[in-house]
Tab-separated table of C-alpha atoms in Angstrom:
chain	number	residue	atom	x	y	z
A	1	ASP	CA	-26.003	-57.938	29.603
A	2	ALA	CA	-25.596	-61.588	28.649
A	3	GLY	CA	-27.049	-62.854	31.918
A	4	VAL	CA	-25.636	-65.738	33.903
A	5	ILE	CA	-23.663	-68.064	31.665
A	6	GLN	CA	-23.263	-71.758	32.394
A	7	SER	CA	-21.285	-74.436	30.643
A	8	PRO	CA	-21.632	-77.066	29.496
A	9	ARG	CA	-25.373	-77.041	28.852
A	10	HIS	CA	-25.487	-80.823	28.753
A	11	GLU	CA	-23.137	-83.400	30.206
A	12	VAL	CA	-23.318	-87.163	29.966
A	13	THR	CA	-20.714	-89.107	31.863
A	14	GLU	CA	-20.104	-92.482	33.393
A	15	MET	CA	-20.198	-93.283	37.054
A	16	GLY	CA	-16.883	-92.590	38.728
A	17	GLN	CA	-15.829	-89.819	36.382
A	18	GLU	CA	-15.078	-86.279	37.470
A	19	VAL	CA	-17.557	-83.622	36.386
A	20	THR	CA	-16.880	-79.882	36.381
A	21	LEU	CA	-19.646	-77.362	35.891
A	22	ARG	CA	-18.857	-73.731	35.183
A	23	CYS	CA	-20.600	-70.451	35.826
A	24	LYS	CA	-20.022	-66.828	34.909
A	25	PRO	CA	-22.247	-64.531	37.004
A	26	ILE	CA	-23.657	-61.203	35.878
A	27	SER	CA	-20.977	-58.533	36.021
A	28	GLY	CA	-21.160	-56.519	39.236
A	29	HIS	CA	-23.110	-59.115	41.172
A	30	ASP	CA	-21.571	-60.020	44.521
A	31	TYR	CA	-23.558	-63.151	45.380
A	32	LEU	CA	-23.351	-66.453	43.552
A	33	PHE	CA	-25.507	-69.500	44.222
A	34	TRP	CA	-25.372	-73.108	43.058
A	35	TYR	CA	-28.643	-75.078	42.982
A	36	ARG	CA	-29.660	-78.578	41.999
A	37	GLN	CA	-33.109	-79.387	40.625
A	38	THR	CA	-34.720	-82.823	40.479
A	39	MET	CA	-38.309	-83.960	40.150
A	40	MET	CA	-38.201	-85.615	43.547
A	41	ARG	CA	-36.563	-82.873	45.604
A	42	GLY	CA	-37.267	-79.717	43.612
A	43	LEU	CA	-34.778	-76.856	43.624
A	44	GLU	CA	-32.196	-77.147	46.378
A	45	LEU	CA	-29.491	-74.671	47.335
A	46	LEU	CA	-26.087	-76.344	47.442
A	47	ILE	CA	-23.751	-73.472	48.315
A	48	TYR	CA	-23.503	-69.724	48.000
A	49	PHE	CA	-20.679	-67.198	47.866
A	50	ASN	CA	-20.437	-63.534	48.780
A	51	ASN	CA	-17.555	-61.587	47.249
A	52	ASN	CA	-15.967	-64.894	46.203
A	53	VAL	CA	-16.055	-66.307	49.754
A	54	PRO	CA	-18.182	-69.407	50.506
A	55	ILE	CA	-20.787	-68.400	53.083
A	56	ASP	CA	-22.957	-71.477	53.463
A	57	ASP	CA	-22.214	-74.916	52.054
A	58	SER	CA	-24.653	-76.820	54.243
A	59	GLY	CA	-26.567	-77.948	51.168
A	60	MET	CA	-23.614	-79.725	49.590
A	61	PRO	CA	-24.694	-83.353	49.734
A	62	GLU	CA	-21.372	-85.075	50.229
A	63	ASP	CA	-17.629	-84.604	50.170
A	64	ARG	CA	-17.747	-85.649	46.542
A	65	PHE	CA	-19.068	-82.154	45.814
A	66	SER	CA	-16.843	-79.094	45.918
A	67	ALA	CA	-17.228	-75.525	44.686
A	68	LYS	CA	-14.796	-72.708	44.119
A	69	MET	CA	-14.955	-69.090	43.130
A	70	PRO	CA	-11.409	-67.942	42.272
A	71	ASN	CA	-12.598	-64.511	41.122
A	72	ALA	CA	-15.723	-62.405	40.778
A	73	SER	CA	-16.462	-63.619	37.262
A	74	PHE	CA	-16.043	-67.378	37.536
A	75	SER	CA	-17.153	-70.292	39.666
A	76	THR	CA	-16.971	-74.070	39.365
A	77	LEU	CA	-18.911	-76.932	40.901
A	78	LYS	CA	-17.051	-80.219	40.819
A	79	ILE	CA	-18.320	-83.732	41.473
A	80	GLN	CA	-15.675	-86.395	41.995
A	81	PRO	CA	-16.449	-89.244	41.677
A	82	SER	CA	-19.849	-88.858	40.057
A	83	GLU	CA	-22.726	-91.262	40.775
A	84	PRO	CA	-26.031	-91.906	38.947
A	85	ARG	CA	-27.968	-90.199	41.760
A	86	ASP	CA	-26.160	-86.970	40.923
A	87	SER	CA	-28.155	-86.784	37.687
A	88	ALA	CA	-30.059	-83.486	37.811
A	89	VAL	CA	-30.160	-79.989	36.403
A	90	TYR	CA	-27.621	-77.737	38.088
A	91	PHE	CA	-28.313	-74.020	38.128
A	92	CYS	CA	-26.057	-71.131	38.917
A	93	ALA	CA	-27.618	-67.829	40.000
A	94	SER	CA	-26.233	-64.435	40.946
A	95	SER	CA	-27.550	-61.381	42.710
A	96	PHE	CA	-26.527	-57.914	43.787
A	97	ARG	CA	-27.008	-56.655	47.300
A	98	GLY	CA	-28.957	-53.589	46.326
A	99	THR	CA	-32.539	-52.500	46.668
A	100	SER	CA	-33.738	-55.872	45.381
A	101	GLN	CA	-31.398	-57.964	47.395
A	102	GLU	CA	-33.482	-61.066	47.065
A	103	THR	CA	-33.610	-61.049	43.280
A	104	GLN	CA	-31.556	-63.925	42.024
A	105	TYR	CA	-30.900	-64.254	38.315
A	106	PHE	CA	-30.601	-67.812	37.131
A	107	GLY	CA	-28.540	-69.248	34.331
A	108	PRO	CA	-29.951	-71.741	31.818
A	109	GLY	CA	-28.679	-74.712	33.786
A	110	THR	CA	-26.487	-77.730	33.070
A	111	ARG	CA	-28.300	-81.013	32.523
A	112	LEU	CA	-26.147	-83.751	33.994
A	113	LEU	CA	-26.704	-87.419	33.341
A	114	VAL	CA	-24.482	-89.925	35.090
A	115	LEU	CA	-24.730	-93.431	33.646
B	1	GLN	CA	-42.951	-81.264	57.767
B	2	LYS	CA	-41.208	-79.530	54.887
B	3	GLU	CA	-40.480	-75.836	55.330
B	4	VAL	CA	-42.377	-74.943	52.143
B	5	GLU	CA	-45.255	-76.937	50.703
B	6	GLN	CA	-46.574	-76.412	47.202
B	7	ASP	CA	-49.086	-78.485	45.282
B	8	PRO	CA	-47.223	-79.778	42.209
B	9	GLY	CA	-50.371	-79.971	40.084
B	10	PRO	CA	-50.453	-80.257	37.156
B	11	LEU	CA	-53.024	-77.532	36.678
B	12	SER	CA	-54.763	-77.149	33.307
B	13	VAL	CA	-57.061	-74.196	32.583
B	14	PRO	CA	-58.682	-72.614	29.526
B	15	GLU	CA	-57.369	-69.337	28.171
B	16	GLY	CA	-58.855	-66.375	30.026
B	17	ALA	CA	-59.340	-68.238	33.304
B	18	ILE	CA	-58.234	-66.917	36.671
B	19	VAL	CA	-55.475	-69.070	38.119
B	20	SER	CA	-54.694	-69.423	41.806
B	21	LEU	CA	-51.380	-70.902	42.937
B	22	ASN	CA	-50.563	-71.416	46.595
B	23	CYS	CA	-47.820	-72.256	49.061
B	24	THR	CA	-47.769	-72.813	52.784
B	25	TYR	CA	-44.730	-72.542	55.004
B	26	SER	CA	-43.777	-73.438	58.539
B	27	ASN	CA	-40.794	-71.183	59.289
B	28	SER	CA	-41.913	-67.987	61.040
B	29	ALA	CA	-38.546	-66.407	60.243
B	30	PHE	CA	-39.419	-66.084	56.570
B	31	GLN	CA	-39.879	-62.429	55.731
B	32	TYR	CA	-39.405	-62.214	51.969
B	33	PHE	CA	-41.678	-63.997	49.531
B	34	MET	CA	-41.194	-64.501	45.839
B	35	TRP	CA	-42.741	-66.209	42.880
B	36	TYR	CA	-40.520	-67.507	40.121
B	37	ARG	CA	-41.663	-68.695	36.702
B	38	GLN	CA	-39.762	-71.452	34.951
B	39	TYR	CA	-40.373	-72.311	31.326
B	40	SER	CA	-39.525	-75.783	30.130
B	41	ARG	CA	-35.766	-76.384	29.968
B	42	LYS	CA	-34.992	-72.854	31.202
B	43	GLY	CA	-33.821	-71.334	34.468
B	44	PRO	CA	-36.324	-69.789	36.893
B	45	GLU	CA	-36.999	-66.074	36.518
B	46	LEU	CA	-38.367	-63.757	39.189
B	47	LEU	CA	-41.995	-62.828	38.651
B	48	MET	CA	-43.117	-61.171	41.890
B	49	TYR	CA	-41.433	-60.146	45.138
B	50	THR	CA	-42.993	-58.936	48.382
B	51	TYR	CA	-42.056	-58.717	52.028
B	52	SER	CA	-45.271	-57.675	53.733
B	53	SER	CA	-48.664	-59.183	54.352
B	54	GLY	CA	-51.326	-58.106	51.911
B	55	ASN	CA	-51.572	-57.876	48.146
B	56	LYS	CA	-49.131	-56.702	45.512
B	57	GLU	CA	-50.300	-56.274	41.949
B	58	ASP	CA	-48.300	-56.218	38.720
B	59	GLY	CA	-50.361	-56.275	35.561
B	60	ARG	CA	-52.284	-59.534	35.396
B	61	PHE	CA	-50.424	-60.935	38.418
B	62	THR	CA	-51.275	-60.465	42.089
B	63	ALA	CA	-49.181	-61.824	44.933
B	64	GLN	CA	-50.864	-62.254	48.287
B	65	VAL	CA	-49.172	-62.943	51.610
B	66	ASP	CA	-50.884	-63.921	54.859
B	67	LYS	CA	-48.166	-64.209	57.487
B	68	SER	CA	-50.607	-65.094	60.255
B	69	SER	CA	-51.660	-68.192	58.337
B	70	LYS	CA	-48.231	-68.757	56.767
B	71	TYR	CA	-49.848	-68.848	53.358
B	72	ILE	CA	-48.956	-67.148	50.098
B	73	SER	CA	-50.777	-67.064	46.787
B	74	LEU	CA	-50.245	-65.968	43.216
B	75	PHE	CA	-53.259	-65.038	41.104
B	76	ILE	CA	-53.113	-64.780	37.334
B	77	ARG	CA	-55.992	-62.962	35.656
B	78	ASP	CA	-56.954	-63.447	32.023
B	79	SER	CA	-54.490	-66.311	31.713
B	80	GLN	CA	-52.715	-66.741	28.372
B	81	PRO	CA	-51.082	-69.766	26.712
B	82	SER	CA	-47.774	-67.948	27.208
B	83	ASP	CA	-48.319	-68.292	30.971
B	84	SER	CA	-47.857	-72.055	30.640
B	85	ALA	CA	-44.866	-72.819	32.853
B	86	THR	CA	-43.892	-74.106	36.267
B	87	TYR	CA	-44.429	-71.586	39.061
B	88	LEU	CA	-42.199	-71.818	42.106
B	89	CYS	CA	-42.726	-70.010	45.357
B	90	ALA	CA	-39.609	-69.028	47.267
B	91	MET	CA	-38.935	-67.380	50.576
B	92	SER	CA	-36.128	-66.235	52.828
B	93	GLY	CA	-35.645	-64.683	56.231
B	94	GLY	CA	-33.868	-61.613	57.588
B	95	SER	CA	-30.409	-60.962	56.245
B	96	ASN	CA	-30.090	-64.531	55.133
B	97	TYR	CA	-29.818	-64.733	51.372
B	98	LYS	CA	-30.757	-68.371	51.212
B	99	LEU	CA	-33.949	-68.991	49.303
B	100	THR	CA	-36.122	-71.972	50.150
B	101	PHE	CA	-38.205	-73.032	47.185
B	102	GLY	CA	-41.442	-74.938	46.849
B	103	LYS	CA	-41.359	-77.827	44.396
B	104	GLY	CA	-43.314	-75.854	41.827
B	105	THR	CA	-46.758	-76.115	40.196
B	106	LEU	CA	-46.941	-76.986	36.505
B	107	LEU	CA	-49.543	-74.789	34.803
B	108	THR	CA	-50.905	-75.293	31.300
B	109	VAL	CA	-53.189	-72.678	29.739
B	110	ASN	CA	-55.075	-74.120	26.803
B	111	PRO	CA	-56.026	-71.862	23.875
């Protein structure tokens, strides 16, 4: 299995621009999570989906952030408009509600820099 | 008070040393406890998982949970340079799939 796939791996943009991050979870996994990691705040959960339905978006910082999961194999996290404080590494993770329900498999992350 | 506290280090040890990494937590609802390892510029990967108080061993790694003290530890025996990474504790409660992470401890094992 290829694991969780994220794109792009790096993104540099200017303040005010729209940013779209993409994630392909592991096939067969029914949970998908979006995290943000910074030195100051560590790894924070932004939102998670179960069977393509958003379950908890309480970690989404502002209305500028939105996430969708149109099908079981694809999810996007969009920031519009982007701000310098959004600069971070964004991780997507997926898991399967089986015997190891808490095991989340992380992608390689997208490093976002907003100038 | 943050829900999960973890000393960020950095921690530097010689090869072969025993390493102890720790987290404390305040939420009594946490029932599942994990340790993730994150190499530089990579995503975290699950290292150990436990849901009960006591010790769980896997090779050179031992995870310890003390629910009465709200304290968890990860011990690494015979540490190797390849163990150099950031170690994050994580925990969740009940049927909730949300993980709350510590900030991570940066470990360097020197050859």
